[in-house]
Amino acid sequence: QVQLVESGGGSVQAGGSLRLSCAASGRSFGNYAMAWFRKAPGKEREFVAMINSIGGLTTYLGSVKGRFTISRDKAENPVVLQMNSLKPEDPAVYYCAAGMSYFTRRSEDFPYWGQGTQVTVSS
């Protein structure tokens, strides 16, 4: 079974940091763009960050740019989202996703998803 599994979620004070990882099983995602989305209760799912298959290109939601960093290792190490300076608007379930193109932020263009990891920020 193809699976993406997120880890590293938790609770942190505003201004603190968390490091999310996404591990894959069932197939290699080395040739896929990898992305993070998030969904807060009562809100729509939104794009957060993405990195291309090689790892040389990244793009971010405007409100997290400069605070979050997405990275990956071509040797199939876990894809990571480093979140610094967390804000009260950041709490959500964060989802890892794999897609065929770096040039889309639409969730429907990402066929593989993890089950999510909860991030809570206290203000």
PDB file of C-alpha atoms in Angstrom:
ATOM      1  CA  GLN A   1       0.000   0.000   0.000  1.00  0.00           C
ATOM      2  CA  VAL A   2       1.270   3.469  -0.874  1.00  0.00           C
ATOM      3  CA  GLN A   3       1.519   5.569   2.258  1.00  0.00           C
ATOM      4  CA  LEU A   4       2.739   8.976   3.324  1.00  0.00           C
ATOM      5  CA  VAL A   5       3.167   9.410   7.057  1.00  0.00           C
ATOM      6  CA  GLU A   6       3.657  12.748   8.786  1.00  0.00           C
ATOM      7  CA  SER A   7       5.361  13.153  12.123  1.00  0.00           C
ATOM      8  CA  GLY A   8       6.627  15.929  14.360  1.00  0.00           C
ATOM      9  CA  GLY A   9       3.404  17.719  15.191  1.00  0.00           C
ATOM     10  CA  GLY A  10       2.677  18.961  18.667  1.00  0.00           C
ATOM     11  CA  SER A  11       2.007  22.001  20.781  1.00  0.00           C
ATOM     12  CA  VAL A  12       4.267  25.016  21.004  1.00  0.00           C
ATOM     13  CA  GLN A  13       4.074  28.585  22.237  1.00  0.00           C
ATOM     14  CA  ALA A  14       3.789  31.424  19.765  1.00  0.00           C
ATOM     15  CA  GLY A  15       7.249  32.228  18.484  1.00  0.00           C
ATOM     16  CA  GLY A  16       8.415  28.660  18.928  1.00  0.00           C
ATOM     17  CA  SER A  17       9.425  26.048  16.384  1.00  0.00           C
ATOM     18  CA  LEU A  18       8.362  22.631  15.158  1.00  0.00           C
ATOM     19  CA  ARG A  19       9.869  20.288  12.608  1.00  0.00           C
ATOM     20  CA  LEU A  20       7.514  18.144  10.542  1.00  0.00           C
ATOM     21  CA  SER A  21       8.683  15.135   8.544  1.00  0.00           C
ATOM     22  CA  CYS A  22       6.984  13.109   5.831  1.00  0.00           C
ATOM     23  CA  ALA A  23       8.085   9.539   5.186  1.00  0.00           C
ATOM     24  CA  ALA A  24       6.954   7.351   2.300  1.00  0.00           C
ATOM     25  CA  SER A  25       6.353   3.649   1.878  1.00  0.00           C
ATOM     26  CA  GLY A  26       5.014   1.520  -0.955  1.00  0.00           C
ATOM     27  CA  ARG A  27       6.798   3.495  -3.637  1.00  0.00           C
ATOM     28  CA  SER A  28       9.583   5.974  -4.092  1.00  0.00           C
ATOM     29  CA  PHE A  29       8.566   9.632  -4.331  1.00  0.00           C
ATOM     30  CA  GLY A  30      11.987  10.794  -5.407  1.00  0.00           C
ATOM     31  CA  ASN A  31      10.614  12.000  -8.750  1.00  0.00           C
ATOM     32  CA  TYR A  32       7.569  13.758  -7.281  1.00  0.00           C
ATOM     33  CA  ALA A  33       7.012  17.267  -6.102  1.00  0.00           C
ATOM     34  CA  MET A  34       6.328  17.213  -2.378  1.00  0.00           C
ATOM     35  CA  ALA A  35       4.038  19.672  -0.654  1.00  0.00           C
ATOM     36  CA  TRP A  36       2.499  20.560   2.678  1.00  0.00           C
ATOM     37  CA  PHE A  37      -1.105  21.643   3.100  1.00  0.00           C
ATOM     38  CA  ARG A  38      -2.993  22.516   6.248  1.00  0.00           C
ATOM     39  CA  LYS A  39      -6.595  22.602   7.394  1.00  0.00           C
ATOM     40  CA  ALA A  40      -7.890  24.368  10.461  1.00  0.00           C
ATOM     41  CA  PRO A  41     -11.339  23.562  11.911  1.00  0.00           C
ATOM     42  CA  GLY A  42     -14.060  25.319   9.961  1.00  0.00           C
ATOM     43  CA  LYS A  43     -11.643  26.519   7.309  1.00  0.00           C
ATOM     44  CA  GLU A  44     -10.711  25.332   3.848  1.00  0.00           C
ATOM     45  CA  ARG A  45      -7.568  23.371   3.201  1.00  0.00           C
ATOM     46  CA  GLU A  46      -4.783  25.669   2.082  1.00  0.00           C
ATOM     47  CA  PHE A  47      -1.421  25.242   0.466  1.00  0.00           C
ATOM     48  CA  VAL A  48       1.599  25.846   2.697  1.00  0.00           C
ATOM     49  CA  ALA A  49       4.835  24.889   0.932  1.00  0.00           C
ATOM     50  CA  MET A  50       6.214  22.803  -1.912  1.00  0.00           C
ATOM     51  CA  ILE A  51       9.545  21.574  -3.191  1.00  0.00           C
ATOM     52  CA  ASN A  52      10.305  20.127  -6.601  1.00  0.00           C
ATOM     53  CA  SER A  53      11.656  16.641  -7.228  1.00  0.00           C
ATOM     54  CA  ILE A  54      15.305  17.702  -7.351  1.00  0.00           C
ATOM     55  CA  GLY A  55      14.986  20.059  -4.409  1.00  0.00           C
ATOM     56  CA  GLY A  56      16.274  23.211  -6.052  1.00  0.00           C
ATOM     57  CA  LEU A  57      12.929  25.029  -6.233  1.00  0.00           C
ATOM     58  CA  THR A  58      10.582  25.925  -3.399  1.00  0.00           C
ATOM     59  CA  THR A  59       7.417  27.970  -3.071  1.00  0.00           C
ATOM     60  CA  TYR A  60       5.425  29.056  -0.032  1.00  0.00           C
ATOM     61  CA  LEU A  61       2.164  30.487   1.151  1.00  0.00           C
ATOM     62  CA  GLY A  62       2.817  34.190   1.577  1.00  0.00           C
ATOM     63  CA  SER A  63       2.038  34.236   5.302  1.00  0.00           C
ATOM     64  CA  VAL A  64       4.644  31.557   6.086  1.00  0.00           C
ATOM     65  CA  LYS A  65       7.401  32.738   3.774  1.00  0.00           C
ATOM     66  CA  GLY A  66      10.526  33.538   5.740  1.00  0.00           C
ATOM     67  CA  ARG A  67       9.318  31.480   8.704  1.00  0.00           C
ATOM     68  CA  PHE A  68       8.865  27.994   7.208  1.00  0.00           C
ATOM     69  CA  THR A  69      11.425  26.072   5.194  1.00  0.00           C
ATOM     70  CA  ILE A  70      10.741  22.947   3.152  1.00  0.00           C
ATOM     71  CA  SER A  71      13.617  20.638   2.256  1.00  0.00           C
ATOM     72  CA  ARG A  72      14.308  17.160   0.941  1.00  0.00           C
ATOM     73  CA  ASP A  73      17.135  14.790   0.193  1.00  0.00           C
ATOM     74  CA  LYS A  74      17.361  13.200  -3.237  1.00  0.00           C
ATOM     75  CA  ALA A  75      18.573  10.023  -1.529  1.00  0.00           C
ATOM     76  CA  GLU A  76      14.955   9.567  -0.335  1.00  0.00           C
ATOM     77  CA  ASN A  77      15.413  10.903   3.150  1.00  0.00           C
ATOM     78  CA  PRO A  78      12.237  12.299   4.739  1.00  0.00           C
ATOM     79  CA  VAL A  79      10.852  15.544   3.375  1.00  0.00           C
ATOM     80  CA  VAL A  80      10.905  18.143   6.132  1.00  0.00           C
ATOM     81  CA  LEU A  81       8.982  21.296   6.966  1.00  0.00           C
ATOM     82  CA  GLN A  82      10.875  23.408   9.470  1.00  0.00           C
ATOM     83  CA  MET A  83       8.468  25.868  11.067  1.00  0.00           C
ATOM     84  CA  ASN A  84       9.935  28.782  12.991  1.00  0.00           C
ATOM     85  CA  SER A  85       8.307  31.813  14.600  1.00  0.00           C
ATOM     86  CA  LEU A  86       4.961  30.059  14.805  1.00  0.00           C
ATOM     87  CA  LYS A  87       1.932  32.330  15.050  1.00  0.00           C
ATOM     88  CA  PRO A  88      -1.579  31.914  16.457  1.00  0.00           C
ATOM     89  CA  GLU A  89      -2.936  31.573  12.916  1.00  0.00           C
ATOM     90  CA  ASP A  90      -0.731  28.556  12.157  1.00  0.00           C
ATOM     91  CA  PRO A  91      -2.551  25.858  14.190  1.00  0.00           C
ATOM     92  CA  ALA A  92      -4.061  23.212  11.927  1.00  0.00           C
ATOM     93  CA  VAL A  93      -3.739  19.637  10.814  1.00  0.00           C
ATOM     94  CA  TYR A  94      -0.789  19.584   8.456  1.00  0.00           C
ATOM     95  CA  TYR A  95      -0.804  17.160   5.533  1.00  0.00           C
ATOM     96  CA  CYS A  96       2.031  15.906   3.387  1.00  0.00           C
ATOM     97  CA  ALA A  97       1.194  15.397  -0.285  1.00  0.00           C
ATOM     98  CA  ALA A  98       2.986  14.164  -3.408  1.00  0.00           C
ATOM     99  CA  GLY A  99       2.219  15.367  -6.911  1.00  0.00           C
ATOM    100  CA  MET A 100       3.379  15.150 -10.487  1.00  0.00           C
ATOM    101  CA  SER A 101       4.035  18.852 -11.029  1.00  0.00           C
ATOM    102  CA  TYR A 102       5.741  21.591  -9.077  1.00  0.00           C
ATOM    103  CA  PHE A 103       3.693  24.175 -10.961  1.00  0.00           C
ATOM    104  CA  THR A 104       0.363  23.758  -9.232  1.00  0.00           C
ATOM    105  CA  ARG A 105      -0.957  24.484  -5.752  1.00  0.00           C
ATOM    106  CA  ARG A 106      -4.307  22.779  -6.233  1.00  0.00           C
ATOM    107  CA  SER A 107      -4.937  19.946  -3.798  1.00  0.00           C
ATOM    108  CA  GLU A 108      -6.715  17.961  -6.513  1.00  0.00           C
ATOM    109  CA  ASP A 109      -3.428  17.753  -8.427  1.00  0.00           C
ATOM    110  CA  PHE A 110      -1.787  15.820  -5.595  1.00  0.00           C
ATOM    111  CA  PRO A 111      -2.838  12.156  -5.717  1.00  0.00           C
ATOM    112  CA  TYR A 112      -0.968  10.966  -2.625  1.00  0.00           C
ATOM    113  CA  TRP A 113      -1.663  12.209   0.889  1.00  0.00           C
ATOM    114  CA  GLY A 114      -0.756  11.448   4.447  1.00  0.00           C
ATOM    115  CA  GLN A 115      -3.235  11.334   7.309  1.00  0.00           C
ATOM    116  CA  GLY A 116      -2.050  14.570   8.855  1.00  0.00           C
ATOM    117  CA  THR A 117      -0.337  15.709  12.020  1.00  0.00           C
ATOM    118  CA  GLN A 118      -1.754  18.232  14.469  1.00  0.00           C
ATOM    119  CA  VAL A 119       0.032  21.498  15.151  1.00  0.00           C
ATOM    120  CA  THR A 120      -1.148  23.636  18.053  1.00  0.00           C
ATOM    121  CA  VAL A 121       0.149  27.103  18.899  1.00  0.00           C
ATOM    122  CA  SER A 122      -0.614  28.804  22.194  1.00  0.00           C
ATOM    123  CA  SER A 123      -0.773  32.588  22.261  1.00  0.00           C
TER     124      SER A 123
END
